[in-house]
Amino acid sequence: MLAGVYGFPKDGKNLPGLLQIHGGGQYADYRAPLANAKRGYATISISWAGRISAPDYKVSPAVVKLFWEGKTDDPNYHLTTDWGAVDGYHAPSRNANNRFPKIPEPASWTLDEVKSPRNNGWFLCTLAARRALTFLEQQPHVDADRLGVYGHSMGGKLTVMTAGSDARVKAAVPSCGGISDRDNDDPLFRATLGDDVYLNNIHCPILFQSPANDFHGRIDDLQTAVTEIQTDDWRVTCAPHHNHQDTKNYEVASQLWFDEHLKGSFEWPKTPVTELKLGKIPQFTVTPDQSKPVLAVDVFYTRHGQMDGKMDDRENTKARYWHHAKAVKQGDVWTADLPLFGIDKPLWVYANVLYPLDQPVSGAGYYYREYTTDQFNLSSKMERVSVEKLKVAGVESTLEPSLVIESFDGDWQKGLFSYRPDQWGRNTHKVYDPRWKAPAGAKLAFEVKAAEANTMVVGIDEYATEVEVQGNGKWQEVILSLADFSNAAGEGLAGWEGIRELRLAADDRLKEKVNGKDETLNLGGTWSGDDPEFRNLRWMNSR
């Protein structure tokens, strides 16, 4: 028995149907069907892991266990997804030896009595997703010829597996998954459950939502994925700096993709045409589709791509710094210079094109956070150049080391990021880039100005410190040493070497494992008054 949350417009007829698939540790959630119903879709959000979030029906992991144990007399007991003798649950799985990245040995709870991909949770959950499609096509108010599927993280992989195994899917949008699970050390898993197996069988239009620093759906694998699918009708949208979540101009892409392919009410611009020219200073040219007005063209490049032939490193993937290169328009072409600091690492570069929407669009994002936006982003494919090719082409290192991390002038926002852009706090991976490496014994300094007195937080990776902002409308210098930073366990920051992320915010929450338990530390609080201003974020050399 597969549980889920289903919603559709009242008195709706001949509706396009959507299947929404949650990720690991997540819930089937009412906010996705509700937001989609307001836009004219019937949607089922399936609970393959058993968890459900709706106003009058909550199934938490603890309640899932009550269901497993059949404790019907417990006041918190709720019906939910019942896998029967097999186990498609996750976080936790019902059986200790059930691991999605592995094909388990035969057991009482596996489908086959021999080692088989049908014993793996991916196979079972794909069957569940296909049954949800059957549910949709059986509803009298749904047009069975207009079905779409989308999902996030593990739901992104399941989106690819469903679209690659079921011709009823007419449009698909995986986010943060479905492109990278291709290097499993089990040849049977690779041959039957790897992402490439299903990508090679996708014939429907597909849009990939792939943040540039995502650990689960890696942007370098995306370049391969778009060559494996069996359709020319694809797009990608890639937010720089983001890992496993996005903001509204990127999240809205799923809504617009289904509007085009299931409703015929929207037309996507074509993927930008790009060209990388190598010389002393590389140049990247972008020719966007101008069938819609172009609001902005932004070029991003990184030196933190994996070296040729090397396996992806999870921490490097999440911490990549993407340099923003200002693109200058000449006619219908935008051109950006890509000055490099050293040529001992590969070069990865892509472009984002921002377009306006005729009318604002609302939806529920990856984690069901509701948003409204009047813009959307379309990305180009990414060009990748090896160190050897850079050297052969005569590319030179033209940038010098810098103690100034951020001046807060010009397009400074492009090099920083936030998952809550409506608030003033910003993060950056600049400190992970060798160009801004801290000298030995350095201190971190910046200037801040605010109209009202407040407490702000400066965070570095799992460490942070509070700063009292005077609030007199004058510039205040802040100087911080290693000793000022500590984690949730009270441990100090040992050094600047290897730091990955710097945060400036009104509040922060740190978490650390102590004796097997999570210790949390909340810093800062609600900000009063206008947003603060910053300048001259830098390393102060003590020598």
Tab-separated table of C-alpha atoms in Angstrom, residues 14-369:
chain	number	residue	atom	x	y	z
A	14	ASN	CA	-8.759	17.131	-18.359
A	15	LEU	CA	-5.938	18.154	-15.999
A	16	PRO	CA	-2.242	17.481	-16.521
A	17	GLY	CA	-0.983	15.179	-13.752
A	18	LEU	CA	2.243	15.464	-11.783
A	19	LEU	CA	4.086	12.924	-9.661
A	20	GLN	CA	6.278	14.524	-6.978
A	21	ILE	CA	8.941	12.316	-5.327
A	22	HIS	CA	10.554	13.284	-2.026
A	23	GLY	CA	14.229	12.802	-1.163
A	24	GLY	CA	16.003	10.910	1.588
A	25	GLY	CA	14.779	11.813	5.058
A	26	GLN	CA	11.997	13.947	3.571
A	27	TYR	CA	8.217	13.695	3.576
A	28	ALA	CA	5.346	13.504	1.158
A	29	ASP	CA	4.066	17.022	1.693
A	30	TYR	CA	0.730	18.716	1.052
A	31	ARG	CA	2.360	21.979	-0.021
A	32	ALA	CA	3.438	20.583	-3.397
A	33	PRO	CA	-0.054	19.382	-4.470
A	34	LEU	CA	-1.607	22.566	-3.076
A	35	ALA	CA	0.749	24.926	-4.929
A	36	ASN	CA	0.380	22.924	-8.149
A	37	ALA	CA	-3.412	22.765	-7.847
A	38	LYS	CA	-3.507	26.552	-7.784
A	39	ARG	CA	-1.750	26.430	-11.166
A	40	GLY	CA	-4.099	23.883	-12.719
A	41	TYR	CA	-2.344	20.561	-12.030
A	42	ALA	CA	-3.373	17.372	-10.269
A	43	THR	CA	-0.437	16.183	-8.142
A	44	ILE	CA	0.354	13.182	-6.021
A	45	SER	CA	3.266	13.511	-3.593
A	46	ILE	CA	4.194	9.915	-2.762
A	47	SER	CA	5.540	8.729	0.572
A	48	TRP	CA	7.863	5.903	-0.426
A	49	ALA	CA	9.666	6.206	2.946
A	50	GLY	CA	6.440	6.376	4.944
A	51	ARG	CA	6.666	9.959	6.210
A	52	ILE	CA	3.769	12.330	5.514
A	53	SER	CA	3.227	16.016	6.272
A	54	ALA	CA	-0.295	17.401	5.956
A	55	PRO	CA	-2.304	19.712	8.260
A	56	ASP	CA	-4.379	16.904	9.755
A	57	TYR	CA	-2.143	13.920	9.045
A	58	LYS	CA	1.457	13.793	10.281
A	59	VAL	CA	3.589	10.674	10.011
A	60	SER	CA	7.043	11.189	11.506
A	61	PRO	CA	9.803	8.532	11.647
A	62	ALA	CA	8.574	7.596	15.131
A	63	VAL	CA	5.035	7.101	13.811
A	64	VAL	CA	6.382	5.006	10.909
A	65	LYS	CA	7.882	2.660	13.530
A	66	LEU	CA	4.520	2.472	15.313
A	67	PHE	CA	3.044	1.374	11.986
A	68	TRP	CA	5.752	-1.267	11.520
A	69	GLU	CA	5.062	-2.612	14.984
A	70	GLY	CA	1.287	-2.603	14.474
A	71	LYS	CA	0.638	-0.523	17.600
A	72	THR	CA	-2.861	0.476	16.575
A	73	ASP	CA	-3.821	1.394	20.144
A	74	ASP	CA	-1.221	4.153	20.298
A	75	PRO	CA	-2.920	7.595	19.874
A	76	ASN	CA	-0.186	8.597	17.386
A	77	TYR	CA	-0.671	5.561	15.143
A	78	HIS	CA	-1.380	6.375	11.484
A	79	LEU	CA	-1.664	4.299	8.356
A	80	THR	CA	1.160	4.894	5.910
A	81	THR	CA	3.110	3.149	3.152
A	82	ASP	CA	3.202	-0.606	3.732
A	83	TRP	CA	5.962	-2.443	1.855
A	84	GLY	CA	4.703	-5.769	3.134
A	85	ALA	CA	7.430	-8.426	3.101
A	86	VAL	CA	9.929	-6.268	1.189
A	87	ASP	CA	11.646	-3.059	2.320
A	88	GLY	CA	11.620	0.148	0.326
A	89	TYR	CA	11.858	2.411	3.357
A	90	HIS	CA	14.772	4.783	3.900
A	91	ALA	CA	16.114	6.897	6.783
A	92	PRO	CA	15.713	4.496	8.378
A	93	SER	CA	15.227	1.336	6.363
A	94	ARG	CA	13.243	-1.285	8.206
A	95	ASN	CA	16.044	-3.844	7.933
A	96	ALA	CA	19.574	-3.063	9.060
A	97	ASN	CA	21.235	-4.643	6.013
A	98	ASN	CA	19.143	-2.695	3.518
A	99	ARG	CA	21.386	-0.074	1.910
A	100	PHE	CA	20.299	1.768	-1.237
A	101	PRO	CA	23.864	1.978	-2.645
A	102	LYS	CA	24.225	-1.793	-2.336
A	103	ILE	CA	22.386	-4.812	-3.686
A	104	PRO	CA	21.663	-6.781	-0.518
A	105	GLU	CA	22.263	-10.471	-0.157
A	106	PRO	CA	19.088	-12.567	-0.232
A	107	ALA	CA	17.113	-12.391	3.011
A	108	SER	CA	13.598	-12.945	4.274
A	109	TRP	CA	12.714	-9.377	3.278
A	110	THR	CA	14.153	-9.422	-0.270
A	111	LEU	CA	12.102	-10.119	-3.367
A	112	ASP	CA	14.441	-12.688	-4.926
A	113	GLU	CA	16.260	-15.591	-3.338
A	114	VAL	CA	19.404	-14.835	-5.324
A	115	LYS	CA	21.446	-11.637	-5.465
A	116	SER	CA	19.294	-9.447	-7.687
A	117	PRO	CA	18.763	-5.754	-8.423
A	118	ARG	CA	15.094	-6.397	-7.642
A	119	ASN	CA	16.165	-6.698	-3.994
A	120	ASN	CA	17.423	-3.107	-3.956
A	121	GLY	CA	15.354	-0.170	-2.718
A	122	TRP	CA	15.837	1.832	-5.916
A	123	PHE	CA	14.037	-0.850	-7.888
A	124	LEU	CA	11.186	-1.051	-5.390
A	125	CYS	CA	10.727	2.734	-5.183
A	126	THR	CA	10.692	3.017	-8.968
A	127	LEU	CA	7.844	0.501	-9.003
A	128	ALA	CA	6.076	2.644	-6.396
A	129	ALA	CA	6.521	5.738	-8.579
A	130	ARG	CA	5.121	3.907	-11.592
A	131	ARG	CA	2.104	2.816	-9.556
A	132	ALA	CA	1.565	6.488	-8.703
A	133	LEU	CA	1.453	7.204	-12.445
A	134	THR	CA	-1.208	4.513	-12.729
A	135	PHE	CA	-3.152	6.196	-9.944
A	136	LEU	CA	-2.976	9.514	-11.823
A	137	GLU	CA	-4.111	8.104	-15.149
A	138	GLN	CA	-7.081	6.411	-13.457
A	139	GLN	CA	-8.447	9.669	-12.024
A	140	PRO	CA	-11.435	10.891	-14.089
A	141	HIS	CA	-10.278	14.520	-14.004
A	142	VAL	CA	-6.707	13.732	-15.216
A	143	ASP	CA	-5.548	13.544	-18.841
A	144	ALA	CA	-3.544	10.293	-18.889
A	145	ASP	CA	-1.551	11.507	-21.892
A	146	ARG	CA	-0.149	14.490	-19.966
A	147	LEU	CA	1.826	13.122	-17.015
A	148	GLY	CA	5.022	14.584	-15.596
A	149	VAL	CA	7.408	13.567	-12.816
A	150	TYR	CA	9.797	15.535	-10.645
A	151	GLY	CA	11.744	15.016	-7.443
A	152	HIS	CA	14.660	16.202	-5.349
A	153	SER	CA	17.853	14.401	-4.262
A	154	MET	CA	16.925	10.702	-3.976
A	155	GLY	CA	13.700	11.834	-5.618
A	156	GLY	CA	15.838	13.218	-8.455
A	157	LYS	CA	17.356	9.797	-9.071
A	158	LEU	CA	13.904	8.216	-8.872
A	159	THR	CA	12.660	10.798	-11.382
A	160	VAL	CA	15.329	9.660	-13.852
A	161	MET	CA	14.626	5.983	-13.152
A	162	THR	CA	10.883	6.494	-13.608
A	163	ALA	CA	11.211	8.552	-16.795
A	164	GLY	CA	13.736	6.024	-18.124
A	165	SER	CA	11.449	3.052	-17.554
A	166	ASP	CA	7.932	4.352	-18.228
A	167	ALA	CA	6.799	5.850	-21.534
A	168	ARG	CA	3.765	7.419	-19.833
A	169	VAL	CA	6.071	10.197	-18.560
A	170	LYS	CA	5.812	13.103	-20.990
A	171	ALA	CA	8.081	15.547	-19.099
A	172	ALA	CA	10.622	15.140	-16.285
A	173	VAL	CA	12.513	17.458	-13.925
A	174	PRO	CA	15.103	15.872	-11.603
A	175	SER	CA	16.793	18.148	-9.085
A	176	CYS	CA	20.107	17.332	-7.362
A	177	GLY	CA	20.069	13.702	-8.457
A	178	GLY	CA	19.810	11.253	-11.326
A	179	ILE	CA	23.110	12.093	-13.036
A	180	SER	CA	25.985	10.951	-10.800
A	181	ASP	CA	25.229	7.443	-9.524
A	182	ARG	CA	27.432	5.739	-12.090
A	183	ASP	CA	30.619	4.662	-10.276
A	184	ASN	CA	29.318	2.019	-7.857
A	185	ASP	CA	31.905	-0.698	-7.137
A	186	ASP	CA	29.313	-3.444	-7.728
A	187	PRO	CA	29.138	-4.253	-11.475
A	188	LEU	CA	25.614	-5.655	-11.100
A	189	PHE	CA	24.440	-2.379	-9.518
A	190	ARG	CA	26.125	-0.328	-12.249
A	191	ALA	CA	24.572	-2.396	-15.009
A	192	THR	CA	21.021	-2.245	-13.647
A	193	LEU	CA	20.620	0.678	-11.232
A	194	GLY	CA	23.206	3.254	-12.326
A	195	ASP	CA	21.878	6.621	-13.484
A	196	ASP	CA	23.362	6.185	-16.967
A	197	VAL	CA	21.265	3.042	-17.539
A	198	TYR	CA	18.078	5.103	-17.237
A	199	LEU	CA	19.381	8.302	-18.827
A	200	ASN	CA	20.048	6.241	-21.951
A	201	ASN	CA	16.361	5.318	-22.040
A	202	ILE	CA	14.834	8.770	-21.544
A	203	HIS	CA	12.925	9.982	-24.595
A	204	CYS	CA	10.705	12.646	-23.020
A	205	PRO	CA	11.647	16.331	-22.568
A	206	ILE	CA	13.791	16.707	-19.449
A	207	LEU	CA	15.119	19.659	-17.462
A	208	PHE	CA	17.939	19.210	-14.934
A	209	GLN	CA	18.026	21.434	-11.853
A	210	SER	CA	21.692	21.111	-10.868
A	211	PRO	CA	23.234	23.570	-8.390
A	212	ALA	CA	26.914	23.981	-9.240
A	213	ASN	CA	28.212	22.715	-5.870
A	214	ASP	CA	25.787	19.876	-5.363
A	215	PHE	CA	27.369	16.737	-3.901
A	216	HIS	CA	24.644	14.320	-5.071
A	217	GLY	CA	24.090	15.456	-8.662
A	218	ARG	CA	27.503	16.783	-9.677
A	219	ILE	CA	27.742	19.441	-12.371
A	220	ASP	CA	30.555	17.676	-14.229
A	221	ASP	CA	28.363	14.564	-14.566
A	222	LEU	CA	25.589	16.777	-15.926
A	223	GLN	CA	27.683	17.418	-19.038
A	224	THR	CA	27.731	13.666	-19.679
A	225	ALA	CA	24.066	13.167	-18.804
A	226	VAL	CA	22.802	15.498	-21.530
A	227	THR	CA	24.666	13.403	-24.119
A	228	GLU	CA	23.146	10.153	-22.845
A	229	ILE	CA	19.443	11.037	-22.971
A	230	GLN	CA	17.545	10.107	-26.119
A	231	THR	CA	15.990	13.517	-26.691
A	232	ASP	CA	17.200	16.882	-27.945
A	233	ASP	CA	14.560	18.634	-25.866
A	234	TRP	CA	16.459	19.376	-22.641
A	235	ARG	CA	17.552	22.351	-20.539
A	236	VAL	CA	19.702	22.872	-17.451
A	237	THR	CA	19.644	25.490	-14.699
A	238	CYS	CA	22.674	25.688	-12.418
A	239	ALA	CA	22.967	28.097	-9.490
A	240	PRO	CA	26.587	28.994	-8.677
A	241	HIS	CA	27.830	28.247	-5.134
A	242	HIS	CA	24.691	26.305	-4.130
A	243	ASN	CA	24.736	22.779	-2.679
A	244	HIS	CA	21.573	20.645	-2.572
A	245	GLN	CA	19.161	23.547	-2.448
A	246	ASP	CA	18.242	26.526	-4.566
A	247	THR	CA	16.474	29.847	-4.711
A	248	LYS	CA	13.332	30.818	-6.562
A	249	ASN	CA	14.756	31.833	-9.966
A	250	TYR	CA	16.118	28.288	-10.306
A	251	GLU	CA	13.355	26.355	-8.524
A	252	VAL	CA	10.663	27.852	-10.768
A	253	ALA	CA	12.156	26.048	-13.764
A	254	SER	CA	10.179	22.893	-12.962
A	255	GLN	CA	6.870	24.765	-13.119
A	256	LEU	CA	7.771	26.380	-16.424
A	257	TRP	CA	8.956	23.076	-17.929
A	258	PHE	CA	5.628	21.423	-17.188
A	259	ASP	CA	3.760	24.510	-18.405
A	260	GLU	CA	5.458	24.091	-21.783
A	261	HIS	CA	5.261	20.336	-22.207
A	262	LEU	CA	2.024	19.459	-20.426
A	263	LYS	CA	-0.008	22.642	-20.937
A	264	GLY	CA	1.513	24.371	-23.945
A	265	SER	CA	1.287	27.687	-22.093
A	266	PHE	CA	5.006	28.564	-22.033
A	267	GLU	CA	7.930	28.418	-24.432
A	268	TRP	CA	11.461	27.982	-23.134
A	269	PRO	CA	14.305	29.874	-24.780
A	270	LYS	CA	16.975	27.699	-26.357
A	271	THR	CA	20.126	26.811	-24.443
A	272	PRO	CA	22.750	29.591	-24.759
A	273	VAL	CA	25.437	29.006	-27.366
A	274	THR	CA	28.922	29.405	-25.900
A	275	GLU	CA	32.528	29.358	-27.051
A	276	LEU	CA	35.712	29.253	-24.984
A	277	LYS	CA	38.765	30.867	-26.570
A	278	LEU	CA	42.117	30.039	-25.015
A	279	GLY	CA	44.991	32.500	-24.994
A	280	LYS	CA	47.009	34.382	-22.423
A	281	ILE	CA	43.684	35.264	-20.744
A	282	PRO	CA	40.841	32.877	-21.709
A	283	GLN	CA	37.648	34.414	-23.101
A	284	PHE	CA	34.127	33.019	-22.936
A	285	THR	CA	31.478	34.193	-25.385
A	286	VAL	CA	27.755	33.687	-24.823
A	287	THR	CA	24.997	34.026	-27.407
A	288	PRO	CA	21.653	33.701	-25.609
A	289	ASP	CA	18.305	33.089	-27.243
A	290	GLN	CA	16.692	36.529	-27.405
A	291	SER	CA	13.181	35.363	-28.162
A	292	LYS	CA	12.511	36.760	-24.688
A	293	PRO	CA	14.147	39.889	-23.229
A	294	VAL	CA	17.512	39.141	-21.628
A	295	LEU	CA	17.831	40.690	-18.170
A	296	ALA	CA	21.398	39.579	-17.460
A	297	VAL	CA	24.180	37.302	-18.651
A	298	ASP	CA	26.556	36.067	-15.967
A	299	VAL	CA	29.654	33.935	-16.483
A	300	PHE	CA	31.010	31.751	-13.683
A	301	TYR	CA	34.246	29.786	-13.639
A	302	THR	CA	36.073	27.676	-11.096
A	303	ARG	CA	39.528	26.162	-10.567
A	304	HIS	CA	38.180	23.589	-8.118
A	305	GLY	CA	37.122	21.015	-10.674
A	306	GLN	CA	38.498	17.509	-10.181
A	307	MET	CA	41.766	16.866	-11.942
A	308	ASP	CA	41.441	14.759	-15.094
A	309	GLY	CA	40.751	11.141	-14.307
A	310	LYS	CA	40.410	11.722	-10.563
A	311	MET	CA	37.343	10.755	-8.561
A	312	ASP	CA	35.080	13.487	-7.231
A	313	ASP	CA	35.966	14.728	-3.774
A	314	ARG	CA	32.800	15.449	-1.787
A	315	GLU	CA	34.170	18.339	0.296
A	316	ASN	CA	35.852	19.974	-2.702
A	317	THR	CA	32.616	19.645	-4.664
A	318	LYS	CA	30.591	21.432	-1.982
A	319	ALA	CA	33.164	24.189	-1.407
A	320	ARG	CA	34.086	25.150	-4.981
A	321	TYR	CA	34.449	28.875	-5.477
A	322	TRP	CA	32.923	30.151	-8.713
A	323	HIS	CA	34.530	33.387	-9.902
A	324	HIS	CA	32.079	35.807	-11.469
A	325	ALA	CA	33.307	37.239	-14.771
A	326	LYS	CA	31.578	40.387	-15.993
A	327	ALA	CA	30.152	39.816	-19.471
A	328	VAL	CA	30.201	42.754	-21.908
A	329	LYS	CA	27.536	42.916	-24.623
A	330	GLN	CA	28.501	43.547	-28.236
A	331	GLY	CA	25.581	43.105	-30.571
A	332	ASP	CA	23.936	39.782	-29.734
A	333	VAL	CA	27.024	38.355	-28.029
A	334	TRP	CA	28.290	38.725	-24.460
A	335	THR	CA	32.035	38.269	-23.837
A	336	ALA	CA	33.841	37.745	-20.518
A	337	ASP	CA	37.558	37.552	-19.731
A	338	LEU	CA	38.608	34.745	-17.375
A	339	PRO	CA	41.873	35.769	-15.675
A	340	LEU	CA	43.479	32.875	-13.793
A	341	PHE	CA	45.502	32.503	-10.614
A	342	GLY	CA	47.950	29.763	-11.545
A	343	ILE	CA	47.514	27.186	-14.322
A	344	ASP	CA	48.062	24.073	-12.227
A	345	LYS	CA	44.339	23.271	-12.033
A	346	PRO	CA	41.674	22.705	-14.710
A	347	LEU	CA	39.241	25.399	-15.810
A	348	TRP	CA	35.467	24.914	-15.719
A	349	VAL	CA	33.176	27.678	-17.043
A	350	TYR	CA	29.479	28.144	-17.837
A	351	ALA	CA	26.946	30.950	-18.291
A	352	ASN	CA	23.605	31.853	-16.717
A	353	VAL	CA	20.997	33.877	-18.595
A	354	LEU	CA	18.248	35.603	-16.623
A	355	TYR	CA	14.860	36.138	-18.281
A	356	PRO	CA	11.679	37.896	-17.095
A	357	LEU	CA	8.298	36.219	-16.727
A	358	ASP	CA	5.209	37.861	-18.152
A	359	GLN	CA	3.395	37.132	-14.900
A	360	PRO	CA	4.752	36.084	-11.488
A	361	VAL	CA	4.761	32.335	-10.867
A	362	SER	CA	4.361	30.700	-7.447
A	363	GLY	CA	5.322	27.212	-6.389
A	364	ALA	CA	6.697	24.967	-3.656
A	365	GLY	CA	10.455	24.448	-3.890
A	366	TYR	CA	12.787	21.509	-3.251
A	367	TYR	CA	11.895	21.431	0.462
A	368	TYR	CA	8.336	22.729	-0.123
A	369	ARG	CA	9.207	26.314	0.805
